[in-house]
PDB file of C-alpha atoms in Angstrom:
ATOM      1  CA  UNK A  18     -12.185 -10.793  -1.826  1.00 94.00           C
ATOM      2  CA  UNK A  19     -10.593  -7.567  -3.095  1.00 97.00           C
ATOM      3  CA  UNK A  20      -7.869  -5.993  -0.946  1.00 98.00           C
ATOM      4  CA  UNK A  21      -6.632  -2.451  -1.520  1.00 98.00           C
ATOM      5  CA  UNK A  22      -3.038  -2.041  -0.377  1.00 98.00           C
ATOM      6  CA  UNK A  23      -1.803   1.488   0.279  1.00 98.00           C
ATOM      7  CA  UNK A  24       1.795   2.695   0.654  1.00 96.00           C
ATOM      8  CA  UNK A  25       1.291   6.255   1.922  1.00 95.00           C
ATOM      9  CA  UNK A  26       3.646   9.096   1.113  1.00 92.00           C
ATOM     10  CA  UNK A  27       3.271  12.859   0.857  1.00 90.00           C
ATOM     11  CA  UNK A  28       4.830  12.953  -2.637  1.00 93.00           C
ATOM     12  CA  UNK A  29       4.046   9.475  -3.961  1.00 96.00           C
ATOM     13  CA  UNK A  30       1.322   7.232  -2.583  1.00 97.00           C
ATOM     14  CA  UNK A  31       1.265   3.766  -4.068  1.00 97.00           C
ATOM     15  CA  UNK A  32      -1.917   1.735  -4.334  1.00 98.00           C
ATOM     16  CA  UNK A  33      -2.659  -1.767  -5.488  1.00 98.00           C
ATOM     17  CA  UNK A  34      -5.708  -4.003  -5.502  1.00 98.00           C
ATOM     18  CA  UNK A  35      -5.284  -7.747  -5.202  1.00 98.00           C
ATOM     19  CA  UNK A  36      -8.132 -10.209  -5.563  1.00 97.00           C
ATOM     20  CA  UNK A  37      -8.005 -13.376  -3.512  1.00 90.00           C
ATOM     21  CA  UNK A  38     -10.008 -16.354  -4.648  1.00 84.00           C
ATOM     22  CA  UNK A  39      -9.375 -19.513  -2.680  1.00 74.00           C
ATOM     23  CA  UNK A  40      -5.632 -19.379  -2.120  1.00 70.00           C
ATOM     24  CA  UNK A  41      -4.816 -17.695  -5.442  1.00 88.00           C
ATOM     25  CA  UNK A  42      -3.997 -14.008  -5.901  1.00 95.00           C
ATOM     26  CA  UNK A  43      -4.429 -11.752  -8.897  1.00 96.00           C
ATOM     27  CA  UNK A  44      -3.536  -8.080  -9.351  1.00 97.00           C
ATOM     28  CA  UNK A  45      -6.595  -6.106 -10.433  1.00 96.00           C
ATOM     29  CA  UNK A  46      -5.402  -2.520 -10.450  1.00 93.00           C
ATOM     30  CA  UNK A  47      -2.312  -0.639  -9.286  1.00 98.00           C
ATOM     31  CA  UNK A  48      -0.452   2.627  -9.667  1.00 97.00           C
ATOM     32  CA  UNK A  49       0.911   5.751  -8.019  1.00 98.00           C
ATOM     33  CA  UNK A  50      -0.518   9.050  -6.923  1.00 98.00           C
ATOM     34  CA  UNK A  51       2.356  11.408  -7.783  1.00 97.00           C
ATOM     35  CA  UNK A  52       2.326  14.932  -6.465  1.00 95.00           C
ATOM     36  CA  UNK A  53       4.565  17.927  -7.021  1.00 95.00           C
ATOM     37  CA  UNK A  54       6.739  19.073  -4.171  1.00 91.00           C
ATOM     38  CA  UNK A  55       5.690  22.607  -5.130  1.00 95.00           C
ATOM     39  CA  UNK A  56       2.104  21.961  -3.982  1.00 96.00           C
ATOM     40  CA  UNK A  57       1.281  22.926  -0.426  1.00 95.00           C
ATOM     41  CA  UNK A  58       1.093  19.871   1.834  1.00 93.00           C
ATOM     42  CA  UNK A  59      -2.607  20.508   2.484  1.00 95.00           C
ATOM     43  CA  UNK A  60      -3.298  20.386  -1.260  1.00 97.00           C
ATOM     44  CA  UNK A  61      -1.249  17.196  -1.658  1.00 96.00           C
ATOM     45  CA  UNK A  62      -3.215  15.550   1.155  1.00 97.00           C
ATOM     46  CA  UNK A  63      -6.521  16.597  -0.430  1.00 97.00           C
ATOM     47  CA  UNK A  64      -5.417  15.106  -3.763  1.00 97.00           C
ATOM     48  CA  UNK A  65      -4.341  11.861  -2.090  1.00 98.00           C
ATOM     49  CA  UNK A  66      -7.743  11.625  -0.427  1.00 98.00           C
ATOM     50  CA  UNK A  67      -9.624  12.341  -3.671  1.00 98.00           C
ATOM     51  CA  UNK A  68      -7.539   9.856  -5.666  1.00 98.00           C
ATOM     52  CA  UNK A  69      -7.968   7.111  -3.056  1.00 98.00           C
ATOM     53  CA  UNK A  70     -11.718   7.742  -2.940  1.00 98.00           C
ATOM     54  CA  UNK A  71     -11.760   7.373  -6.748  1.00 98.00           C
ATOM     55  CA  UNK A  72      -9.946   4.026  -6.476  1.00 97.00           C
ATOM     56  CA  UNK A  73     -12.334   2.884  -3.737  1.00 97.00           C
ATOM     57  CA  UNK A  74     -15.309   3.947  -5.871  1.00 96.00           C
ATOM     58  CA  UNK A  75     -14.007   2.092  -8.936  1.00 96.00           C
ATOM     59  CA  UNK A  76     -12.928  -1.102  -7.188  1.00 95.00           C
ATOM     60  CA  UNK A  77     -15.158  -1.314  -4.093  1.00 96.00           C
ATOM     61  CA  UNK A  78     -12.589  -3.277  -2.034  1.00 98.00           C
ATOM     62  CA  UNK A  79     -13.585  -5.563   0.833  1.00 97.00           C
ATOM     63  CA  UNK A  80     -10.583  -4.525   2.937  1.00 98.00           C
ATOM     64  CA  UNK A  81      -7.795  -1.955   3.018  1.00 98.00           C
ATOM     65  CA  UNK A  82      -4.289  -2.888   4.099  1.00 98.00           C
ATOM     66  CA  UNK A  83      -1.948  -0.018   4.859  1.00 97.00           C
ATOM     67  CA  UNK A  84       1.666   0.252   5.871  1.00 89.00           C
ATOM     68  CA  UNK A  85       2.137   1.139   9.505  1.00 86.00           C
ATOM     69  CA  UNK A  86       4.494   3.980  10.366  1.00 76.00           C
ATOM     70  CA  UNK A  87       8.151   3.022  10.354  1.00 68.00           C
ATOM     71  CA  UNK A  88      10.740   4.866  12.348  1.00 64.00           C
ATOM     72  CA  UNK A  89      13.335   6.856  10.456  1.00 64.00           C
ATOM     73  CA  UNK A  90      15.973   9.410  11.191  1.00 65.00           C
ATOM     74  CA  UNK A  91      14.159  12.271   9.469  1.00 80.00           C
ATOM     75  CA  UNK A  92      11.357  13.368  11.798  1.00 82.00           C
ATOM     76  CA  UNK A  93       9.936  15.853   9.280  1.00 83.00           C
ATOM     77  CA  UNK A  94       9.514  13.095   6.646  1.00 81.00           C
ATOM     78  CA  UNK A  95       8.008  10.802   9.261  1.00 83.00           C
ATOM     79  CA  UNK A  96       5.411  13.424  10.195  1.00 88.00           C
ATOM     80  CA  UNK A  97       4.482  13.983   6.527  1.00 86.00           C
ATOM     81  CA  UNK A  98       4.173  10.225   6.008  1.00 87.00           C
ATOM     82  CA  UNK A  99       1.933  10.078   9.080  1.00 90.00           C
ATOM     83  CA  UNK A 100      -0.264  12.798   7.625  1.00 94.00           C
ATOM     84  CA  UNK A 101      -0.572  10.901   4.323  1.00 94.00           C
ATOM     85  CA  UNK A 102      -1.397   7.750   6.333  1.00 95.00           C
ATOM     86  CA  UNK A 103      -4.101   9.681   8.161  1.00 96.00           C
ATOM     87  CA  UNK A 104      -5.700  10.726   4.874  1.00 97.00           C
ATOM     88  CA  UNK A 105      -5.621   7.105   3.648  1.00 97.00           C
ATOM     89  CA  UNK A 106      -7.162   5.911   6.917  1.00 97.00           C
ATOM     90  CA  UNK A 107      -9.844   8.582   6.598  1.00 97.00           C
ATOM     91  CA  UNK A 108     -10.662   7.471   3.037  1.00 97.00           C
ATOM     92  CA  UNK A 109     -11.177   3.892   4.245  1.00 96.00           C
ATOM     93  CA  UNK A 110     -13.206   4.966   7.255  1.00 97.00           C
ATOM     94  CA  UNK A 111     -15.435   7.262   5.158  1.00 96.00           C
ATOM     95  CA  UNK A 112     -16.122   4.331   2.798  1.00 97.00           C
ATOM     96  CA  UNK A 113     -16.808   1.996   5.781  1.00 97.00           C
ATOM     97  CA  UNK A 114     -14.118  -0.456   4.672  1.00 97.00           C
ATOM     98  CA  UNK A 115     -12.254  -2.470   7.333  1.00 97.00           C
ATOM     99  CA  UNK A 116      -8.639  -1.306   7.650  1.00 97.00           C
ATOM    100  CA  UNK A 117      -5.660  -3.483   8.598  1.00 97.00           C
ATOM    101  CA  UNK A 118      -2.146  -2.237   9.328  1.00 96.00           C
ATOM    102  CA  UNK A 119       1.156  -4.059   8.762  1.00 96.00           C
ATOM    103  CA  UNK A 120       4.717  -3.054   9.518  1.00 92.00           C
ATOM    104  CA  UNK A 121       7.245  -2.896   6.684  1.00 91.00           C
ATOM    105  CA  UNK A 122       9.082  -5.772   8.408  1.00 93.00           C
ATOM    106  CA  UNK A 123       5.948  -7.980   8.331  1.00 94.00           C
ATOM    107  CA  UNK A 124       5.263  -7.122   4.687  1.00 96.00           C
ATOM    108  CA  UNK A 125       8.823  -7.933   3.590  1.00 95.00           C
ATOM    109  CA  UNK A 126       8.856 -11.176   5.606  1.00 95.00           C
ATOM    110  CA  UNK A 127       5.602 -12.250   3.978  1.00 94.00           C
ATOM    111  CA  UNK A 128       6.549 -11.380   0.412  1.00 96.00           C
ATOM    112  CA  UNK A 129      10.302 -12.002   0.328  1.00 95.00           C
ATOM    113  CA  UNK A 130      10.856 -14.172   3.397  1.00 93.00           C
ATOM    114  CA  UNK A 131      13.310 -11.677   4.879  1.00 92.00           C
ATOM    115  CA  UNK A 132      12.279  -8.609   6.882  1.00 87.00           C
ATOM    116  CA  UNK A 133      15.217  -6.485   5.772  1.00 87.00           C
ATOM    117  CA  UNK A 134      14.763  -7.100   2.037  1.00 92.00           C
ATOM    118  CA  UNK A 135      15.601  -4.348  -0.453  1.00 92.00           C
ATOM    119  CA  UNK A 136      12.862  -2.611  -2.467  1.00 90.00           C
ATOM    120  CA  UNK A 137      14.098  -4.276  -5.660  1.00 94.00           C
ATOM    121  CA  UNK A 138      13.662  -7.707  -4.045  1.00 96.00           C
ATOM    122  CA  UNK A 139      10.101  -6.814  -3.045  1.00 96.00           C
ATOM    123  CA  UNK A 140       9.373  -5.626  -6.606  1.00 97.00           C
ATOM    124  CA  UNK A 141      10.668  -8.873  -8.126  1.00 97.00           C
ATOM    125  CA  UNK A 142       8.717 -11.072  -5.706  1.00 97.00           C
ATOM    126  CA  UNK A 143       5.494  -9.081  -6.210  1.00 98.00           C
ATOM    127  CA  UNK A 144       5.921  -9.489  -9.971  1.00 98.00           C
ATOM    128  CA  UNK A 145       6.436 -13.244  -9.534  1.00 97.00           C
ATOM    129  CA  UNK A 146       3.639 -13.813  -6.985  1.00 96.00           C
ATOM    130  CA  UNK A 147       1.078 -11.908  -9.055  1.00 97.00           C
ATOM    131  CA  UNK A 148       2.454 -13.063 -12.424  1.00 96.00           C
ATOM    132  CA  UNK A 149       2.736  -9.472 -13.666  1.00 97.00           C
ATOM    133  CA  UNK A 150       4.099  -8.773 -17.155  1.00 96.00           C
ATOM    134  CA  UNK A 151       6.551  -6.140 -15.836  1.00 96.00           C
ATOM    135  CA  UNK A 152       7.887  -4.738 -12.594  1.00 96.00           C
ATOM    136  CA  UNK A 153       5.497  -2.266 -10.980  1.00 96.00           C
ATOM    137  CA  UNK A 154       6.949   1.018  -9.690  1.00 97.00           C
ATOM    138  CA  UNK A 155       8.468   0.853  -6.201  1.00 95.00           C
ATOM    139  CA  UNK A 156       5.472   2.493  -4.535  1.00 96.00           C
ATOM    140  CA  UNK A 157       2.850   0.466  -6.416  1.00 98.00           C
ATOM    141  CA  UNK A 158       4.902  -2.661  -5.678  1.00 97.00           C
ATOM    142  CA  UNK A 159       4.972  -1.815  -1.973  1.00 96.00           C
ATOM    143  CA  UNK A 160       1.193  -1.310  -2.010  1.00 98.00           C
ATOM    144  CA  UNK A 161       0.656  -4.654  -3.767  1.00 98.00           C
ATOM    145  CA  UNK A 162       3.012  -6.284  -1.229  1.00 98.00           C
ATOM    146  CA  UNK A 163       0.906  -4.875   1.618  1.00 98.00           C
ATOM    147  CA  UNK A 164      -2.230  -6.322  -0.005  1.00 98.00           C
ATOM    148  CA  UNK A 165      -0.435  -9.689  -0.439  1.00 97.00           C
ATOM    149  CA  UNK A 166       0.547  -9.560   3.243  1.00 97.00           C
ATOM    150  CA  UNK A 167      -3.097  -9.115   4.238  1.00 97.00           C
ATOM    151  CA  UNK A 168      -4.206 -11.946   1.931  1.00 95.00           C
ATOM    152  CA  UNK A 169      -1.568 -14.157   3.558  1.00 92.00           C
ATOM    153  CA  UNK A 170      -2.831 -13.147   6.999  1.00 89.00           C
ATOM    154  CA  UNK A 171      -6.345 -14.119   5.932  1.00 80.00           C
ATOM    155  CA  UNK A 172      -5.098 -17.496   4.654  1.00 68.00           C
ATOM    156  CA  UNK A 173      -3.511 -18.179   8.063  1.00 66.00           C
ATOM    157  CA  UNK A 174      -6.665 -17.066   9.902  1.00 58.00           C
ATOM    158  CA  UNK A 175      -8.865 -19.318   7.770  1.00 52.00           C
ATOM    159  CA  UNK A 176      -6.493 -22.222   8.233  1.00 46.00           C
TER     160      UNK A 176
END
């Protein structure tokens, strides 16, 4: 089973595909969709959508796992993150791929064992879990962590 994890953001959207076979996990593909702040938000959202549709077309995932909205102090950033999430949800829906949502707390608990873990701790654990040769970027690491969280959820559901 291939799981596409998405860490949505209006400037950087991380993505990562993890393949689960039995109880083992392997990273297939990961990276960032980086966008200039100078682009209008509508253009950034269109590029996020197009890039995610390209990833979906290349990988043909069985499921999409996406980070749920977290609450922050900056409402404007939260709204932009929600808009990027909406584009990612639309990409999954248009491709008829089941979508699962996980809170940052759940993802960190699954990957690190502590819900308030730092990004660097998540990066190191993702590298270790997936036996990666180097640390992925923060956003790609978060996306891979979300995919790992979903794979773990599936392992629990299967028993």
